[in-house]
Short mmCIF file of C-alpha atoms and ligand atoms in Angstrom, two decimals:
data_model
loop_
_atom_site.label_atom_id
_atom_site.label_comp_id
_atom_site.label_asym_id
_atom_site.label_seq_id
_atom_site.Cartn_x
_atom_site.Cartn_y
_atom_site.Cartn_z
CA MET A 265 146.95 84.16 12.02
CA ALA A 266 148.98 80.76 11.51
CA ILE A 267 148.63 80.71 7.29
CA ARG A 268 149.79 76.46 6.81
CA LEU A 269 152.63 76.46 5.01
CA GLY A 270 152.64 73.93 1.75
CA SER A 271 154.72 71.28 0.52
CA PRO A 272 157.91 70.79 3.08
CA TYR A 273 161.25 72.10 2.59
CA PHE A 274 163.94 69.59 3.28
CA ARG A 275 167.07 69.82 2.12
CA THR A 276 170.51 67.73 3.40
CA GLY A 277 173.72 68.71 3.42
CA ALA A 278 174.78 72.00 4.02
CA ASP A 279 171.48 72.94 2.41
CA ALA A 280 169.76 71.34 5.46
CA GLN A 281 170.66 74.87 7.35
CA GLN A 282 168.80 77.33 5.47
CA SER A 283 165.46 75.21 6.15
CA GLY A 284 166.77 74.04 9.37
CA LEU A 285 163.70 72.83 11.51
CA LEU A 286 160.85 74.05 9.87
CA ASP A 287 157.21 73.62 10.79
CA SER A 288 154.07 73.74 8.70
CA TYR A 289 153.01 76.70 10.41
CA GLY A 290 156.26 78.33 9.48
CA ARG A 291 157.68 78.05 13.64
CA ARG A 292 161.12 77.08 13.67
CA ALA A 293 162.19 75.81 16.28
CA THR A 294 166.28 77.09 16.58
CA ASP A 295 165.70 76.07 20.77
CA MET A 296 167.08 72.28 22.18
CA ARG A 297 165.45 70.91 24.94
CA LEU A 298 167.95 67.68 25.34
CA SER A 299 166.44 65.36 28.08
CA LEU A 300 169.78 63.56 29.86
CA THR A 301 167.61 60.90 32.02
CA ASP A 302 164.02 59.60 33.32
CA LYS A 303 165.15 59.21 36.57
CA CYS A 304 165.39 61.67 39.68
CA ASN A 305 166.12 61.92 43.46
CA LEU A 306 162.84 63.97 43.74
CA ARG A 307 159.17 63.16 43.08
CA CYS A 308 157.73 66.30 42.89
CA THR A 309 153.31 66.52 42.94
CA TYR A 310 153.18 68.00 39.88
CA CYS A 311 155.66 65.19 37.82
CA MET A 312 155.98 62.26 39.60
CA PRO A 313 154.07 59.40 41.25
CA ALA A 314 154.95 59.15 45.06
CA GLU A 315 156.12 55.68 43.71
CA GLY A 316 158.55 57.09 41.12
CA LEU A 317 157.73 55.57 37.56
CA GLN A 318 159.12 52.45 35.78
CA TRP A 319 162.66 53.48 34.99
CA LEU A 320 164.47 53.17 31.17
CA GLN A 321 166.73 49.67 30.93
CA LYS A 322 170.45 51.86 31.10
CA ASP A 323 170.14 50.39 27.02
CA GLN A 324 167.34 52.10 26.40
CA VAL A 325 168.97 55.88 27.01
CA LEU A 326 171.40 57.60 24.45
CA SER A 327 174.79 57.98 25.36
CA ARG A 328 176.84 60.52 25.77
CA GLU A 329 178.79 59.70 22.12
CA GLU A 330 174.92 59.05 20.81
CA ILE A 331 173.69 63.06 22.44
CA VAL A 332 177.30 64.47 21.44
CA ARG A 333 176.31 63.40 17.59
CA LEU A 334 172.91 64.35 17.76
CA VAL A 335 174.04 67.77 19.14
CA GLY A 336 175.65 67.81 16.52
CA ILE A 337 173.55 67.46 14.15
CA GLY A 338 171.93 69.75 15.28
CA VAL A 339 174.10 72.38 15.34
CA ASP A 340 175.86 71.18 12.10
CA LEU A 341 172.64 70.58 10.28
CA LEU A 342 169.73 72.23 11.43
CA GLY A 343 170.15 75.67 12.28
CA ILE A 344 170.11 74.94 16.27
CA ARG A 345 171.32 77.96 18.61
CA GLU A 346 170.75 77.28 22.00
CA LEU A 347 170.96 73.88 24.04
CA ARG A 348 169.35 72.93 27.62
CA LEU A 349 170.07 69.58 28.92
CA THR A 350 167.41 68.65 31.54
CA GLY A 351 165.68 65.25 32.66
CA GLY A 352 164.61 63.51 34.91
CA GLU A 353 167.46 64.79 37.27
CA PRO A 354 170.34 65.32 35.03
CA LEU A 355 172.55 65.65 38.24
CA VAL A 356 172.15 61.57 38.76
CA ARG A 357 173.70 61.51 34.55
CA ALA A 358 177.79 60.08 36.35
CA ASP A 359 178.93 60.96 32.88
CA LEU A 360 177.60 64.19 33.29
CA VAL A 361 180.61 66.62 32.53
CA ASP A 362 181.50 64.17 30.04
CA ILE A 363 178.85 64.49 28.17
CA ILE A 364 178.89 68.90 28.72
CA ALA A 365 183.10 69.13 27.88
CA ASP A 366 182.42 67.30 24.97
CA ILE A 367 179.65 69.46 23.46
CA ARG A 368 182.10 72.34 23.97
CA ALA A 369 184.92 71.08 22.54
CA ARG A 370 182.99 70.86 19.19
CA HIS A 371 180.46 73.78 20.15
CA PRO A 372 183.22 76.50 21.25
CA GLU A 373 179.55 79.20 21.22
CA LEU A 374 177.31 77.61 21.72
CA PRO A 375 174.81 78.27 25.06
CA VAL A 376 174.28 75.06 26.86
CA SER A 377 172.43 75.61 30.71
CA LEU A 378 170.98 73.18 32.41
CA THR A 379 167.80 72.91 34.30
CA THR A 380 168.38 70.33 37.79
CA ASN A 381 166.45 70.65 41.43
CA GLY A 382 169.90 71.06 42.68
CA LEU A 383 170.36 68.28 44.95
CA GLY A 384 174.63 67.44 44.94
CA LEU A 385 175.37 70.32 42.59
CA ASP A 386 177.01 71.89 45.00
CA LYS A 387 179.56 69.22 44.59
CA LYS A 388 179.75 69.00 40.66
CA ALA A 389 179.00 73.21 40.42
CA GLN A 390 182.64 74.13 39.66
CA ARG A 391 183.30 71.10 36.84
CA LEU A 392 180.35 71.81 35.53
CA LYS A 393 181.25 75.38 34.57
CA ASP A 394 184.87 74.27 34.12
CA ALA A 395 183.48 71.68 31.37
CA GLY A 396 181.59 74.81 29.79
CA LEU A 397 178.06 74.72 31.23
CA THR A 398 177.03 78.45 30.23
CA ARG A 399 174.35 79.09 32.35
CA ILE A 400 171.77 76.51 35.72
CA ASN A 401 168.14 77.16 36.49
CA VAL A 402 167.85 75.71 39.85
CA SER A 403 163.74 74.38 40.74
CA MET A 404 162.94 75.66 44.53
CA ASP A 405 158.91 75.90 44.91
CA SER A 406 159.60 77.20 48.83
CA LEU A 407 161.46 78.24 51.60
CA HIS A 408 160.00 76.60 53.96
CA PRO A 409 161.28 72.80 54.85
CA ASP A 410 158.31 71.07 55.26
CA THR A 411 156.71 73.01 52.93
CA PHE A 412 159.50 71.50 50.64
CA ALA A 413 159.16 68.07 51.00
CA GLN A 414 155.11 68.50 51.27
CA LEU A 415 155.65 69.39 47.44
CA THR A 416 159.31 67.49 46.13
CA ARG A 417 158.59 64.55 48.85
CA ARG A 418 161.76 64.71 50.27
CA PRO A 419 163.47 66.49 53.30
CA PHE A 420 166.28 67.97 51.10
CA LEU A 421 165.17 71.21 50.91
CA ASP A 422 168.98 72.77 52.87
CA ARG A 423 170.35 70.76 49.82
CA VAL A 424 169.08 72.54 47.37
CA LEU A 425 170.05 75.54 48.58
CA ARG A 426 173.59 74.63 49.49
CA GLY A 427 173.80 73.60 45.13
CA ILE A 428 172.66 76.62 44.25
CA GLU A 429 174.50 78.84 46.24
CA ALA A 430 177.53 77.10 44.65
CA ALA A 431 175.76 77.65 41.45
CA ALA A 432 176.49 81.70 41.75
CA ALA A 433 179.98 81.37 43.54
CA VAL A 434 181.29 79.90 40.86
CA GLY A 435 179.57 81.93 38.13
CA LEU A 436 177.45 80.40 35.82
CA GLY A 437 175.89 83.17 34.68
CA LEU A 438 172.51 84.94 35.90
CA VAL A 439 171.05 81.92 38.72
CA LYS A 440 167.84 81.40 37.54
CA ILE A 441 165.00 79.89 39.95
CA ASN A 442 162.17 78.06 38.42
CA ALA A 443 158.99 77.70 40.32
CA VAL A 444 155.53 76.40 40.31
CA LEU A 445 153.23 77.79 42.59
CA MET A 446 150.25 74.61 44.03
CA ARG A 447 146.60 76.64 45.18
CA GLY A 448 147.13 76.87 49.28
CA ILE A 449 150.60 74.61 49.36
CA ASN A 450 152.75 77.32 48.62
CA ASP A 451 151.08 80.06 46.37
CA HIS A 452 151.25 82.62 48.99
CA GLU A 453 155.04 82.48 49.44
CA ALA A 454 155.37 84.24 46.01
CA PRO A 455 156.29 87.28 47.02
CA ASP A 456 158.29 85.71 49.81
CA LEU A 457 159.96 83.78 46.52
CA LEU A 458 160.60 86.77 44.82
CA GLU A 459 162.48 88.83 47.55
CA TRP A 460 164.62 85.79 47.91
CA ALA A 461 164.73 85.80 44.41
CA VAL A 462 166.42 89.50 43.99
CA SER A 463 168.29 90.03 47.38
CA ARG A 464 170.49 87.50 45.72
CA GLY A 465 170.66 88.69 42.45
CA PHE A 466 168.43 85.64 40.80
CA GLU A 467 166.06 85.51 38.15
CA LEU A 468 162.55 83.76 39.66
CA ARG A 469 160.62 82.65 36.70
CA PHE A 470 157.10 81.04 38.13
CA ILE A 471 155.74 78.45 35.67
CA GLU A 472 152.14 77.63 35.67
CA GLN A 473 151.49 74.07 36.45
CA MET A 474 150.54 71.78 33.00
CA PRO A 475 148.77 68.71 33.36
CA LEU A 476 151.91 66.37 32.71
CA ASP A 477 151.75 65.05 35.95
CA ALA A 478 152.23 61.41 36.20
CA ASP A 479 149.28 61.20 39.12
CA HIS A 480 146.62 62.65 36.06
CA GLY A 481 145.86 65.62 39.45
CA TRP A 482 146.28 68.38 37.62
CA THR A 483 142.91 70.54 37.86
CA ARG A 484 142.33 73.78 36.13
CA ASP A 485 140.67 75.34 40.34
CA GLY A 486 144.12 74.04 41.29
CA MET A 487 146.63 75.68 38.95
CA ILE A 488 147.44 78.94 39.94
CA THR A 489 147.40 81.16 36.77
CA ALA A 490 149.74 84.10 35.36
CA ALA A 491 146.90 86.43 36.22
CA GLU A 492 146.94 85.66 40.72
CA ILE A 493 150.97 84.51 40.41
CA ARG A 494 151.04 88.89 39.01
CA ASP A 495 148.07 90.10 41.49
CA ARG A 496 149.83 88.30 44.31
CA LEU A 497 153.82 89.61 43.51
CA SER A 498 151.70 93.04 43.59
CA GLU A 499 150.16 93.56 46.78
CA ARG A 500 154.31 94.29 47.59
CA PHE A 501 156.19 94.86 44.55
CA LEU A 502 155.66 96.72 41.42
CA LEU A 503 155.76 95.83 38.18
CA THR A 504 156.77 96.63 34.94
CA PRO A 505 157.05 94.89 31.92
CA ASP A 506 160.42 94.16 31.39
CA PRO A 507 161.23 96.22 27.55
CA ARG A 508 163.53 93.70 26.10
CA ASN A 509 162.22 92.04 24.07
CA ARG A 510 160.70 88.64 24.30
CA ASP A 511 162.29 87.45 21.68
CA GLY A 512 161.01 83.55 21.28
CA ALA A 513 161.05 82.77 25.33
CA PRO A 514 158.46 81.55 27.06
CA ALA A 515 158.45 83.43 30.28
CA GLU A 516 157.47 86.32 30.28
CA ARG A 517 158.85 88.87 31.96
CA TRP A 518 158.40 91.86 34.67
CA GLU A 519 160.74 94.73 36.41
CA VAL A 520 160.80 93.67 39.71
CA ARG A 521 160.94 98.27 41.93
CA ARG A 522 159.21 98.96 45.89
CA PRO A 523 155.96 100.51 45.26
CA GLU A 524 157.41 103.21 47.75
CA ALA A 525 161.17 103.78 45.54
CA PRO A 526 159.81 103.21 41.76
CA ASP A 527 163.04 104.53 40.77
CA VAL A 528 164.93 101.01 41.87
CA VAL A 529 165.08 97.92 39.56
CA LEU A 530 165.14 95.72 41.98
CA GLY A 531 165.73 92.85 38.93
CA THR A 532 163.13 90.64 36.91
CA VAL A 533 160.69 88.31 37.29
CA GLY A 534 159.42 86.24 34.43
CA ILE A 535 155.99 84.43 34.67
CA ILE A 536 155.59 80.87 32.25
CA ALA A 537 152.03 81.09 31.53
CA SER A 538 151.64 77.60 29.09
CA VAL A 539 148.16 77.52 30.62
CA THR A 540 146.00 80.45 30.13
CA GLU A 541 148.39 83.00 27.72
CA PRO A 542 149.49 80.28 25.29
CA PHE A 543 152.80 80.62 23.54
CA CYS A 544 152.42 78.53 20.78
CA SER A 545 152.31 81.38 18.07
CA ASP A 546 156.14 82.05 18.88
CA CYS A 547 157.32 78.68 20.25
CA ARG A 548 160.64 77.39 18.47
CA ARG A 549 162.03 74.49 20.82
CA THR A 550 162.24 71.27 19.71
CA ARG A 551 162.81 68.67 22.35
CA VAL A 552 165.17 65.29 22.79
CA THR A 553 164.02 62.40 25.42
CA ALA A 554 166.28 60.29 27.04
CA GLU A 555 165.51 57.52 24.84
CA GLY A 556 165.83 59.42 21.61
CA LYS A 557 162.51 60.33 20.76
CA ILE A 558 162.45 63.93 18.67
CA MET A 559 158.82 65.36 20.28
CA SER A 560 157.67 68.29 18.50
CA CYS A 561 155.15 69.90 21.65
CA LEU A 562 155.73 69.19 24.98
CA PHE A 563 151.80 68.25 24.77
CA SER A 564 152.15 66.06 21.63
CA ARG A 565 150.99 62.35 20.99
CA GLU A 566 152.90 61.70 18.42
CA GLU A 567 157.17 61.11 19.49
CA THR A 568 159.77 60.45 15.93
CA ASP A 569 162.62 57.83 16.81
CA LEU A 570 166.11 59.32 16.21
CA ARG A 571 167.83 56.21 18.35
CA ASP A 572 167.44 53.03 16.39
CA LEU A 573 168.55 55.02 12.69
CA LEU A 574 171.37 56.61 15.24
CA ARG A 575 172.32 52.85 16.01
CA SER A 576 171.69 51.68 12.43
CA GLY A 577 174.61 53.11 11.01
CA ALA A 578 172.92 55.99 8.96
CA ASP A 579 174.32 59.14 8.57
CA ASP A 580 174.00 62.02 9.57
CA ASP A 581 172.18 63.29 6.64
CA ALA A 582 169.16 60.62 7.59
CA ILE A 583 168.72 61.54 10.54
CA ALA A 584 168.76 65.33 10.11
CA GLN A 585 165.75 64.30 7.27
CA ARG A 586 163.83 62.55 9.96
CA TRP A 587 164.64 65.13 12.78
CA GLN A 588 163.28 67.71 9.98
CA GLU A 589 159.96 65.41 9.32
CA ALA A 590 159.06 65.19 13.06
CA MET A 591 159.14 68.95 13.09
CA TRP A 592 157.12 69.67 10.44
CA ALA A 593 154.51 67.60 12.03
CA LYS A 594 154.82 70.44 14.93
CA PRO A 595 151.18 71.20 16.03
CA LYS A 596 149.90 74.31 15.35
CA ALA A 597 149.28 74.46 19.60
CA HIS A 598 149.38 72.22 22.76
CA GLY A 599 144.60 72.22 21.76
CA MET A 600 144.68 73.40 26.26
CA GLY A 601 142.43 76.57 25.04
CA HIS A 602 142.72 80.49 25.80
CA THR A 603 141.29 80.10 28.82
CA GLY A 604 142.99 77.34 30.15
CA LEU A 605 140.05 75.51 30.76
CA GLY A 606 140.95 72.81 28.53
CA ALA A 607 139.32 72.61 24.97
CA PRO A 608 137.34 69.91 24.66
CA ASP A 609 139.91 67.61 22.45
CA PHE A 610 142.85 67.90 24.71
CA VAL A 611 144.02 64.41 25.78
CA GLN A 612 147.44 64.31 28.55
CA PRO A 613 150.07 63.46 27.65
CA ASP A 614 150.45 59.85 28.82
CA ARG A 615 154.86 60.67 29.55
CA SER A 616 155.07 63.11 32.53
CA MET A 617 157.01 65.67 32.72
CA SER A 618 160.05 63.95 33.76
CA ALA A 619 160.01 61.51 31.13
CA ILE A 620 159.49 64.44 28.66
CA GLY A 621 162.66 66.30 29.68
CA GLY A 622 160.85 69.91 31.18
N1 SAM B 1270 164.96 67.65 36.84
C1 SAM B 1270 165.43 68.29 36.77
C2 SAM B 1270 164.42 69.81 38.10
O1 SAM B 1270 163.08 69.66 37.79
O2 SAM B 1270 165.10 71.21 37.35
C3 SAM B 1270 164.85 69.10 35.26
C4 SAM B 1270 163.79 68.36 35.26
S1 SAM B 1270 161.77 68.58 35.07
C5 SAM B 1270 161.09 68.00 34.38
C6 SAM B 1270 161.98 71.01 34.75
C7 SAM B 1270 161.39 71.73 34.77
O3 SAM B 1270 159.76 71.08 35.39
C8 SAM B 1270 161.50 72.43 36.50
O4 SAM B 1270 161.21 73.26 36.90
C9 SAM B 1270 159.61 72.42 37.17
O5 SAM B 1270 159.29 72.24 38.00
C10 SAM B 1270 159.07 72.25 35.99
N2 SAM B 1270 157.46 71.07 35.93
C11 SAM B 1270 157.87 69.84 36.32
N3 SAM B 1270 156.04 69.16 35.73
C12 SAM B 1270 155.28 70.87 35.81
C13 SAM B 1270 154.39 70.87 35.81
N4 SAM B 1270 153.20 69.67 35.69
N5 SAM B 1270 153.94 71.28 35.31
C14 SAM B 1270 154.40 72.86 34.86
N6 SAM B 1270 156.10 72.88 34.97
C15 SAM B 1270 156.53 71.51 35.84
FE1 SF4 B 1271 162.20 65.56 39.34
FE2 SF4 B 1271 161.69 67.68 38.06
FE3 SF4 B 1271 159.35 66.14 37.52
FE4 SF4 B 1271 160.41 67.16 40.58
S1 SF4 B 1271 160.08 67.87 39.04
S2 SF4 B 1271 160.23 65.22 40.26
S3 SF4 B 1271 163.38 67.50 40.46
S4 SF4 B 1271 162.15 65.74 36.68
#
């Protein structure tokens, strides 16, 4: 059981590295998820409403310079060791390549990855690679054009597939594919998606659907659990726990083999069971929304603004300290309950996944 720490240990300057982004349960956030925009060109049913959302104004969103400065504070002062750029859809941001190039110039060793829906990736993959992007995750929930269009409300599967191919062709690390399964829509596709991914050398990750949709349509019965996903995959494949250390990663990974050829590892598959098998006690994430608010957890209802500080002439130490204070207050767990039935006091956050940065 987590023991609550007494008093916060905030330090400025070089000493801040020692305490880093520590929370009151002793976890230290080293993995920064930064949303570059709230806008998106798809309307995935589990994320956005059909009509879209009220987008932020341009001046409400962090600028390229502000983003690069915040990443610098995270890395140089607060022990951030890994950065993921997300959204909304990060590829709709015109200065994405420049942002990555700036970050890479300042932090040559920092792993920088991108989560994207893949639209337009075919045209940008090489520039992203040249700018210094380390790796990419592309979201794709179905191999069937009609099902893809039903889930995303847009008929663009072929464009996403072109984007994935381009990312692999330019050598953007191990390409990971994110898939959310929805009951009665694409859940039967789980083994086909895995077959497709391992045959191309991609790592597929299934994400349990979380109650973060703007339509508030999530139901416990509607969501496909990690246990169900394992069962479905096991109808075709042999899954054995990946011997590599999970090391704080959200996905539980499995080696994939065929029952008839158990000596050959075809690849690995990850299952992110945020609802039914939560991993809050090992969480290392700190989230920054597109408008510069720190969220210590996807399900947090507390937000700490850094944008005003950034724009008010505050120095890096002052910004680092506010970031530390926000993370110190990180809740012990998201409160959906181990059974996924939802603890009585669980309240769905006002923000949808796209507005937080998944
Ligand atoms: N637009 C990009 C994309 O779709 O990859 C990046 C942002 S999106 C919010 C990041 C990830 O969150 C995607 O893989 C998406 O499938 C996932 N996601 C969105 N809403 C979700 C939900 N309610 N439950 C689980 N995963 C969700
Ligand atoms: Fe857009 Fe990604 Fe949300 Fe789909 S999951 S609507 S692609 S932000």
